[in-house]
Amino acid sequence: MSCRFLRRAAESPRHGGYPSKKTLALQIEHNRTSRGLQGLIFTRDDRAGEGKLSSRLGLVTDAVEAGPGLDLYGYVVGQLSRGGRVDYVIVDEAQFLLSGQIDQLARIVDDLELDVFAFGITTDFRTRLFPGSQRLIELADRLETLQVEAMCWCGARATHNARTVGGEMVVEGEQVVVGDVAQSAAEVGYEVLCRRHHRRRMTSAAARGAALSSDVLPVTAT
């Protein structure tokens, strides 16, 4: 799941899968820029590298890397104090922010009266809330599910994020490990699954392997 955050904006906060949230974040940036508005984009641990916001469609834009030591409110105030223009704020990978940084986003909305859009998945590969997502849910004025829903390999609605290594699901390890949804064989990757297949640890690779297994006897006509 992913979410989009705070207050006055006409576009609503959303939840969805990895590709959809990044594309929507970039779409909001494009729409507002085309109307003559100027914004700030914060991100964390994007696969395109530090200080980048990218989507699976190949779209990339510059962003500010929101490391754990960055005061988001202070950064925006600094931009305004130097004569810069900030009409809105977009935050990608908001689940990786500290709880205090989410409080700073709320302060940007309330004290500076700026629109803030935050995107991020809600739970980790163990189905536990990220601290940043938990605080976001507690403070957000609106939360909505993305209309473009992620789908499990079986065709059901995907609601859980699985971490994979070589296509096999793992349930132990650090909460944050940067990977991709299109990993090669031995790399850490992520796959969205329905709850049933997440509970069964049945990834798309595992399902293909089971279908091709010699343990499955062919059915012959008698």
PDB file of C-alpha atoms in Angstrom:
ATOM      1  CA  MET A   1       0.000   0.000   0.000  1.00  0.00           C
ATOM      2  CA  SER A   2       1.087   3.610  -0.364  1.00  0.00           C
ATOM      3  CA  CYS A   3      -0.320   6.791   0.995  1.00  0.00           C
ATOM      4  CA  ARG A   4      -0.568  10.413   0.238  1.00  0.00           C
ATOM      5  CA  PHE A   5      -0.841  12.893   2.981  1.00  0.00           C
ATOM      6  CA  LEU A   6      -1.928  16.257   4.126  1.00  0.00           C
ATOM      7  CA  ARG A   7      -4.441  18.886   3.938  1.00  0.00           C
ATOM      8  CA  ARG A   8      -5.684  21.451   1.496  1.00  0.00           C
ATOM      9  CA  ALA A   9      -4.913  19.992  -1.913  1.00  0.00           C
ATOM     10  CA  ALA A  10      -7.601  19.208  -4.461  1.00  0.00           C
ATOM     11  CA  GLU A  11      -5.870  15.964  -5.325  1.00  0.00           C
ATOM     12  CA  SER A  12      -6.505  13.399  -2.611  1.00  0.00           C
ATOM     13  CA  PRO A  13      -4.100  11.291  -0.550  1.00  0.00           C
ATOM     14  CA  ARG A  14      -3.708   7.757  -1.887  1.00  0.00           C
ATOM     15  CA  HIS A  15      -2.557   4.209  -1.201  1.00  0.00           C
ATOM     16  CA  GLY A  16      -1.204   1.869  -3.896  1.00  0.00           C
ATOM     17  CA  GLY A  17       1.726  -0.236  -5.125  1.00  0.00           C
ATOM     18  CA  TYR A  18       5.319   0.798  -5.765  1.00  0.00           C
ATOM     19  CA  PRO A  19       5.005   1.773  -9.460  1.00  0.00           C
ATOM     20  CA  SER A  20       1.666   3.598  -9.175  1.00  0.00           C
ATOM     21  CA  LYS A  21       2.612   5.882  -6.283  1.00  0.00           C
ATOM     22  CA  LYS A  22       5.808   7.100  -7.934  1.00  0.00           C
ATOM     23  CA  THR A  23       4.064   7.778 -11.230  1.00  0.00           C
ATOM     24  CA  LEU A  24       1.334   9.724  -9.429  1.00  0.00           C
ATOM     25  CA  ALA A  25       3.889  11.757  -7.475  1.00  0.00           C
ATOM     26  CA  LEU A  26       5.592  12.725 -10.730  1.00  0.00           C
ATOM     27  CA  GLN A  27       2.227  13.488 -12.321  1.00  0.00           C
ATOM     28  CA  ILE A  28       1.342  15.878  -9.500  1.00  0.00           C
ATOM     29  CA  GLU A  29       4.715  17.563  -9.921  1.00  0.00           C
ATOM     30  CA  HIS A  30       4.147  17.947 -13.679  1.00  0.00           C
ATOM     31  CA  ASN A  31       0.576  19.225 -13.317  1.00  0.00           C
ATOM     32  CA  ARG A  32       1.491  21.852 -10.759  1.00  0.00           C
ATOM     33  CA  THR A  33       4.653  22.950 -12.531  1.00  0.00           C
ATOM     34  CA  SER A  34       2.682  23.409 -15.756  1.00  0.00           C
ATOM     35  CA  ARG A  35       0.395  25.800 -13.866  1.00  0.00           C
ATOM     36  CA  GLY A  36       3.337  27.958 -12.871  1.00  0.00           C
ATOM     37  CA  LEU A  37       3.722  26.589  -9.346  1.00  0.00           C
ATOM     38  CA  GLN A  38       7.051  25.674  -7.782  1.00  0.00           C
ATOM     39  CA  GLY A  39       7.472  22.874  -5.297  1.00  0.00           C
ATOM     40  CA  LEU A  40       9.945  20.880  -3.266  1.00  0.00           C
ATOM     41  CA  ILE A  41      10.315  17.118  -3.583  1.00  0.00           C
ATOM     42  CA  PHE A  42      11.751  15.046  -0.755  1.00  0.00           C
ATOM     43  CA  THR A  43      12.601  11.381  -1.187  1.00  0.00           C
ATOM     44  CA  ARG A  44      14.573   8.656   0.532  1.00  0.00           C
ATOM     45  CA  ASP A  45      16.531   5.699  -0.847  1.00  0.00           C
ATOM     46  CA  ASP A  46      15.157   5.874  -4.394  1.00  0.00           C
ATOM     47  CA  ARG A  47      16.535   3.146  -6.689  1.00  0.00           C
ATOM     48  CA  ALA A  48      17.748   5.852  -9.128  1.00  0.00           C
ATOM     49  CA  GLY A  49      20.150   7.144  -6.490  1.00  0.00           C
ATOM     50  CA  GLU A  50      20.390   9.813  -3.830  1.00  0.00           C
ATOM     51  CA  GLY A  51      18.352  12.938  -4.498  1.00  0.00           C
ATOM     52  CA  LYS A  52      16.264  11.392  -7.287  1.00  0.00           C
ATOM     53  CA  LEU A  53      12.591  10.480  -7.707  1.00  0.00           C
ATOM     54  CA  SER A  54      12.048   7.883 -10.430  1.00  0.00           C
ATOM     55  CA  SER A  55       9.257   5.682 -11.728  1.00  0.00           C
ATOM     56  CA  ARG A  56       9.183   2.339 -13.531  1.00  0.00           C
ATOM     57  CA  LEU A  57       8.113   4.250 -16.657  1.00  0.00           C
ATOM     58  CA  GLY A  58      11.578   5.813 -16.827  1.00  0.00           C
ATOM     59  CA  LEU A  59      10.587   9.243 -15.529  1.00  0.00           C
ATOM     60  CA  VAL A  60      13.168  10.864 -13.240  1.00  0.00           C
ATOM     61  CA  THR A  61      13.327  14.227 -11.502  1.00  0.00           C
ATOM     62  CA  ASP A  62      15.647  15.829  -8.974  1.00  0.00           C
ATOM     63  CA  ALA A  63      14.694  15.725  -5.310  1.00  0.00           C
ATOM     64  CA  VAL A  64      16.098  16.451  -1.862  1.00  0.00           C
ATOM     65  CA  GLU A  65      17.346  13.362  -0.023  1.00  0.00           C
ATOM     66  CA  ALA A  66      15.448  13.257   3.277  1.00  0.00           C
ATOM     67  CA  GLY A  67      18.031  11.573   5.461  1.00  0.00           C
ATOM     68  CA  PRO A  68      17.354  10.980   9.166  1.00  0.00           C
ATOM     69  CA  GLY A  69      19.162  14.193  10.132  1.00  0.00           C
ATOM     70  CA  LEU A  70      17.185  16.500   7.833  1.00  0.00           C
ATOM     71  CA  ASP A  71      14.663  18.893   9.399  1.00  0.00           C
ATOM     72  CA  LEU A  72      12.018  19.073   6.669  1.00  0.00           C
ATOM     73  CA  TYR A  73      10.268  22.079   8.189  1.00  0.00           C
ATOM     74  CA  GLY A  74      13.574  23.874   8.674  1.00  0.00           C
ATOM     75  CA  TYR A  75      14.588  23.129   5.086  1.00  0.00           C
ATOM     76  CA  VAL A  76      11.388  24.646   3.675  1.00  0.00           C
ATOM     77  CA  VAL A  77      11.657  27.693   5.954  1.00  0.00           C
ATOM     78  CA  GLY A  78      15.268  28.121   4.826  1.00  0.00           C
ATOM     79  CA  GLN A  79      14.221  28.114   1.177  1.00  0.00           C
ATOM     80  CA  LEU A  80      11.554  30.736   1.844  1.00  0.00           C
ATOM     81  CA  SER A  81      13.903  32.868   3.971  1.00  0.00           C
ATOM     82  CA  ARG A  82      16.397  33.031   1.098  1.00  0.00           C
ATOM     83  CA  GLY A  83      13.697  34.341  -1.214  1.00  0.00           C
ATOM     84  CA  GLY A  84      12.877  31.001  -2.795  1.00  0.00           C
ATOM     85  CA  ARG A  85       9.383  30.060  -3.793  1.00  0.00           C
ATOM     86  CA  VAL A  86       7.677  26.955  -2.424  1.00  0.00           C
ATOM     87  CA  ASP A  87       4.016  26.421  -3.329  1.00  0.00           C
ATOM     88  CA  TYR A  88       3.723  22.753  -2.339  1.00  0.00           C
ATOM     89  CA  VAL A  89       5.732  19.810  -1.042  1.00  0.00           C
ATOM     90  CA  ILE A  90       5.867  16.221  -2.351  1.00  0.00           C
ATOM     91  CA  VAL A  91       7.365  13.426  -0.251  1.00  0.00           C
ATOM     92  CA  ASP A  92       8.092   9.998  -1.707  1.00  0.00           C
ATOM     93  CA  GLU A  93       9.058   6.906   0.320  1.00  0.00           C
ATOM     94  CA  ALA A  94       7.483   8.557   3.364  1.00  0.00           C
ATOM     95  CA  GLN A  95       7.526   5.256   5.232  1.00  0.00           C
ATOM     96  CA  PHE A  96      11.294   5.673   5.659  1.00  0.00           C
ATOM     97  CA  LEU A  97      10.970   9.016   7.451  1.00  0.00           C
ATOM     98  CA  LEU A  98      11.313   9.292  11.209  1.00  0.00           C
ATOM     99  CA  SER A  99       8.145   9.937  13.200  1.00  0.00           C
ATOM    100  CA  GLY A 100       9.473  13.394  14.036  1.00  0.00           C
ATOM    101  CA  GLN A 101       9.889  14.187  10.344  1.00  0.00           C
ATOM    102  CA  ILE A 102       6.218  13.369   9.777  1.00  0.00           C
ATOM    103  CA  ASP A 103       5.411  15.872  12.537  1.00  0.00           C
ATOM    104  CA  GLN A 104       7.489  18.392  10.590  1.00  0.00           C
ATOM    105  CA  LEU A 105       5.327  17.783   7.511  1.00  0.00           C
ATOM    106  CA  ALA A 106       2.218  18.506   9.563  1.00  0.00           C
ATOM    107  CA  ARG A 107       3.826  21.727  10.731  1.00  0.00           C
ATOM    108  CA  ILE A 108       4.544  22.727   7.122  1.00  0.00           C
ATOM    109  CA  VAL A 109       0.836  22.384   6.403  1.00  0.00           C
ATOM    110  CA  ASP A 110      -0.434  24.108   9.540  1.00  0.00           C
ATOM    111  CA  ASP A 111       2.131  26.893  10.001  1.00  0.00           C
ATOM    112  CA  LEU A 112       3.185  27.618   6.416  1.00  0.00           C
ATOM    113  CA  GLU A 113      -0.187  26.736   4.839  1.00  0.00           C
ATOM    114  CA  LEU A 114       1.388  24.674   2.076  1.00  0.00           C
ATOM    115  CA  ASP A 115      -0.025  21.575   0.438  1.00  0.00           C
ATOM    116  CA  VAL A 116       1.904  18.421   1.316  1.00  0.00           C
ATOM    117  CA  PHE A 117       1.534  15.172  -0.643  1.00  0.00           C
ATOM    118  CA  ALA A 118       3.258  12.163   0.924  1.00  0.00           C
ATOM    119  CA  PHE A 119       3.523   8.725  -0.657  1.00  0.00           C
ATOM    120  CA  GLY A 120       4.766   5.512   0.888  1.00  0.00           C
ATOM    121  CA  ILE A 121       3.893   1.923   1.605  1.00  0.00           C
ATOM    122  CA  THR A 122       2.128   1.248   4.885  1.00  0.00           C
ATOM    123  CA  THR A 123       3.622  -2.044   6.085  1.00  0.00           C
ATOM    124  CA  ASP A 124       6.938  -3.824   5.680  1.00  0.00           C
ATOM    125  CA  PHE A 125       7.605  -7.345   4.396  1.00  0.00           C
ATOM    126  CA  ARG A 126       6.642  -8.702   7.833  1.00  0.00           C
ATOM    127  CA  THR A 127       3.235  -6.942   7.618  1.00  0.00           C
ATOM    128  CA  ARG A 128       4.255  -4.490  10.358  1.00  0.00           C
ATOM    129  CA  LEU A 129       3.743  -0.750  10.120  1.00  0.00           C
ATOM    130  CA  PHE A 130       6.737   1.387   9.306  1.00  0.00           C
ATOM    131  CA  PRO A 131       7.181   4.032  12.048  1.00  0.00           C
ATOM    132  CA  GLY A 132       6.875   6.793   9.453  1.00  0.00           C
ATOM    133  CA  SER A 133       3.690   5.306   8.006  1.00  0.00           C
ATOM    134  CA  GLN A 134       2.182   4.880  11.459  1.00  0.00           C
ATOM    135  CA  ARG A 135       2.725   8.526  12.292  1.00  0.00           C
ATOM    136  CA  LEU A 136       1.456   9.543   8.871  1.00  0.00           C
ATOM    137  CA  ILE A 137      -1.786   7.643   9.455  1.00  0.00           C
ATOM    138  CA  GLU A 138      -2.137   9.299  12.854  1.00  0.00           C
ATOM    139  CA  LEU A 139      -1.718  12.842  11.494  1.00  0.00           C
ATOM    140  CA  ALA A 140      -2.952  12.836   7.898  1.00  0.00           C
ATOM    141  CA  ASP A 141      -6.047  14.834   7.052  1.00  0.00           C
ATOM    142  CA  ARG A 142      -6.934  12.355   4.311  1.00  0.00           C
ATOM    143  CA  LEU A 143      -5.818   8.896   3.252  1.00  0.00           C
ATOM    144  CA  GLU A 144      -7.024   7.213   0.077  1.00  0.00           C
ATOM    145  CA  THR A 145      -6.270   4.072  -1.884  1.00  0.00           C
ATOM    146  CA  LEU A 146      -4.856   4.548  -5.354  1.00  0.00           C
ATOM    147  CA  GLN A 147      -7.407   3.748  -8.028  1.00  0.00           C
ATOM    148  CA  VAL A 148      -4.779   1.778  -9.954  1.00  0.00           C
ATOM    149  CA  GLU A 149      -4.627  -1.215  -7.630  1.00  0.00           C
ATOM    150  CA  ALA A 150      -1.649  -3.512  -7.487  1.00  0.00           C
ATOM    151  CA  MET A 151      -2.391  -7.140  -8.312  1.00  0.00           C
ATOM    152  CA  CYS A 152      -0.954 -10.363  -6.986  1.00  0.00           C
ATOM    153  CA  TRP A 153       0.375 -12.863  -9.533  1.00  0.00           C
ATOM    154  CA  CYS A 154      -2.843 -14.860  -9.003  1.00  0.00           C
ATOM    155  CA  GLY A 155      -4.998 -11.925 -10.133  1.00  0.00           C
ATOM    156  CA  ALA A 156      -6.330 -10.990  -6.696  1.00  0.00           C
ATOM    157  CA  ARG A 157      -5.858  -7.531  -5.209  1.00  0.00           C
ATOM    158  CA  ALA A 158      -2.361  -7.225  -3.732  1.00  0.00           C
ATOM    159  CA  THR A 159      -2.370  -5.981  -0.150  1.00  0.00           C
ATOM    160  CA  HIS A 160       1.008  -7.125   1.225  1.00  0.00           C
ATOM    161  CA  ASN A 161       4.637  -6.436   0.330  1.00  0.00           C
ATOM    162  CA  ALA A 162       6.990  -9.426   0.212  1.00  0.00           C
ATOM    163  CA  ARG A 163      10.775  -9.289   0.285  1.00  0.00           C
ATOM    164  CA  THR A 164      12.406 -11.868  -1.966  1.00  0.00           C
ATOM    165  CA  VAL A 165      15.912 -13.207  -2.449  1.00  0.00           C
ATOM    166  CA  GLY A 166      16.329 -15.114  -5.675  1.00  0.00           C
ATOM    167  CA  GLY A 167      12.554 -15.220  -6.033  1.00  0.00           C
ATOM    168  CA  GLU A 168      12.017 -16.819  -2.619  1.00  0.00           C
ATOM    169  CA  MET A 169      10.158 -14.898   0.064  1.00  0.00           C
ATOM    170  CA  VAL A 170      12.003 -14.100   3.293  1.00  0.00           C
ATOM    171  CA  VAL A 171      10.440 -13.006   6.577  1.00  0.00           C
ATOM    172  CA  GLU A 172      13.492 -12.028   8.618  1.00  0.00           C
ATOM    173  CA  GLY A 173      16.049  -9.253   8.307  1.00  0.00           C
ATOM    174  CA  GLU A 174      16.386  -5.494   8.578  1.00  0.00           C
ATOM    175  CA  GLN A 175      13.191  -3.516   8.078  1.00  0.00           C
ATOM    176  CA  VAL A 176      14.752  -1.344   5.363  1.00  0.00           C
ATOM    177  CA  VAL A 177      16.763  -2.941   2.557  1.00  0.00           C
ATOM    178  CA  VAL A 178      16.744  -1.168  -0.805  1.00  0.00           C
ATOM    179  CA  GLY A 179      15.715  -3.473  -3.634  1.00  0.00           C
ATOM    180  CA  ASP A 180      13.675  -3.455  -6.820  1.00  0.00           C
ATOM    181  CA  VAL A 181      10.503  -5.010  -8.151  1.00  0.00           C
ATOM    182  CA  ALA A 182      12.489  -6.302 -11.162  1.00  0.00           C
ATOM    183  CA  GLN A 183      15.463  -7.956  -9.486  1.00  0.00           C
ATOM    184  CA  SER A 184      17.786 -10.544 -11.020  1.00  0.00           C
ATOM    185  CA  ALA A 185      18.187 -14.032  -9.597  1.00  0.00           C
ATOM    186  CA  ALA A 186      20.253 -13.541  -6.436  1.00  0.00           C
ATOM    187  CA  GLU A 187      19.294  -9.952  -5.621  1.00  0.00           C
ATOM    188  CA  VAL A 188      17.005  -8.617  -2.941  1.00  0.00           C
ATOM    189  CA  GLY A 189      13.688  -7.650  -4.471  1.00  0.00           C
ATOM    190  CA  TYR A 190      10.089  -6.929  -3.580  1.00  0.00           C
ATOM    191  CA  GLU A 191       6.801  -8.332  -4.828  1.00  0.00           C
ATOM    192  CA  VAL A 192       3.238  -7.415  -3.957  1.00  0.00           C
ATOM    193  CA  LEU A 193       1.011 -10.342  -2.986  1.00  0.00           C
ATOM    194  CA  CYS A 194      -2.512 -10.973  -1.794  1.00  0.00           C
ATOM    195  CA  ARG A 195      -2.811 -11.917   1.871  1.00  0.00           C
ATOM    196  CA  ARG A 196      -3.360 -15.597   1.122  1.00  0.00           C
ATOM    197  CA  HIS A 197      -0.183 -15.990  -0.898  1.00  0.00           C
ATOM    198  CA  HIS A 198       1.794 -13.782   1.488  1.00  0.00           C
ATOM    199  CA  ARG A 199       0.795 -16.086   4.349  1.00  0.00           C
ATOM    200  CA  ARG A 200       1.770 -19.104   2.245  1.00  0.00           C
ATOM    201  CA  ARG A 201       5.010 -17.402   1.107  1.00  0.00           C
ATOM    202  CA  MET A 202       4.017 -18.170  -2.464  1.00  0.00           C
ATOM    203  CA  THR A 203       5.710 -15.702  -4.812  1.00  0.00           C
ATOM    204  CA  SER A 204       5.257 -15.737  -8.579  1.00  0.00           C
ATOM    205  CA  ALA A 205       8.612 -17.519  -8.940  1.00  0.00           C
ATOM    206  CA  ALA A 206       7.588 -20.132  -6.371  1.00  0.00           C
ATOM    207  CA  ALA A 207       4.293 -20.647  -8.172  1.00  0.00           C
ATOM    208  CA  ARG A 208       6.062 -21.167 -11.496  1.00  0.00           C
ATOM    209  CA  GLY A 209       8.459 -23.594  -9.853  1.00  0.00           C
ATOM    210  CA  ALA A 210       5.600 -25.574  -8.351  1.00  0.00           C
ATOM    211  CA  ALA A 211       3.862 -25.760 -11.719  1.00  0.00           C
ATOM    212  CA  LEU A 212       7.021 -27.156 -13.346  1.00  0.00           C
ATOM    213  CA  SER A 213       7.949 -29.472 -10.476  1.00  0.00           C
ATOM    214  CA  SER A 214       8.468 -33.152 -11.280  1.00  0.00           C
ATOM    215  CA  ASP A 215       6.585 -33.909  -8.079  1.00  0.00           C
ATOM    216  CA  VAL A 216       3.387 -32.934  -9.862  1.00  0.00           C
ATOM    217  CA  LEU A 217       2.278 -35.962 -11.826  1.00  0.00           C
ATOM    218  CA  PRO A 218       0.635 -35.385 -15.216  1.00  0.00           C
ATOM    219  CA  VAL A 219      -2.979 -36.393 -15.571  1.00  0.00           C
ATOM    220  CA  THR A 220      -3.559 -38.920 -18.358  1.00  0.00           C
ATOM    221  CA  ALA A 221      -6.799 -40.113 -19.832  1.00  0.00           C
ATOM    222  CA  THR A 222      -7.836 -43.663 -19.003  1.00  0.00           C
TER     223      THR A 222
END
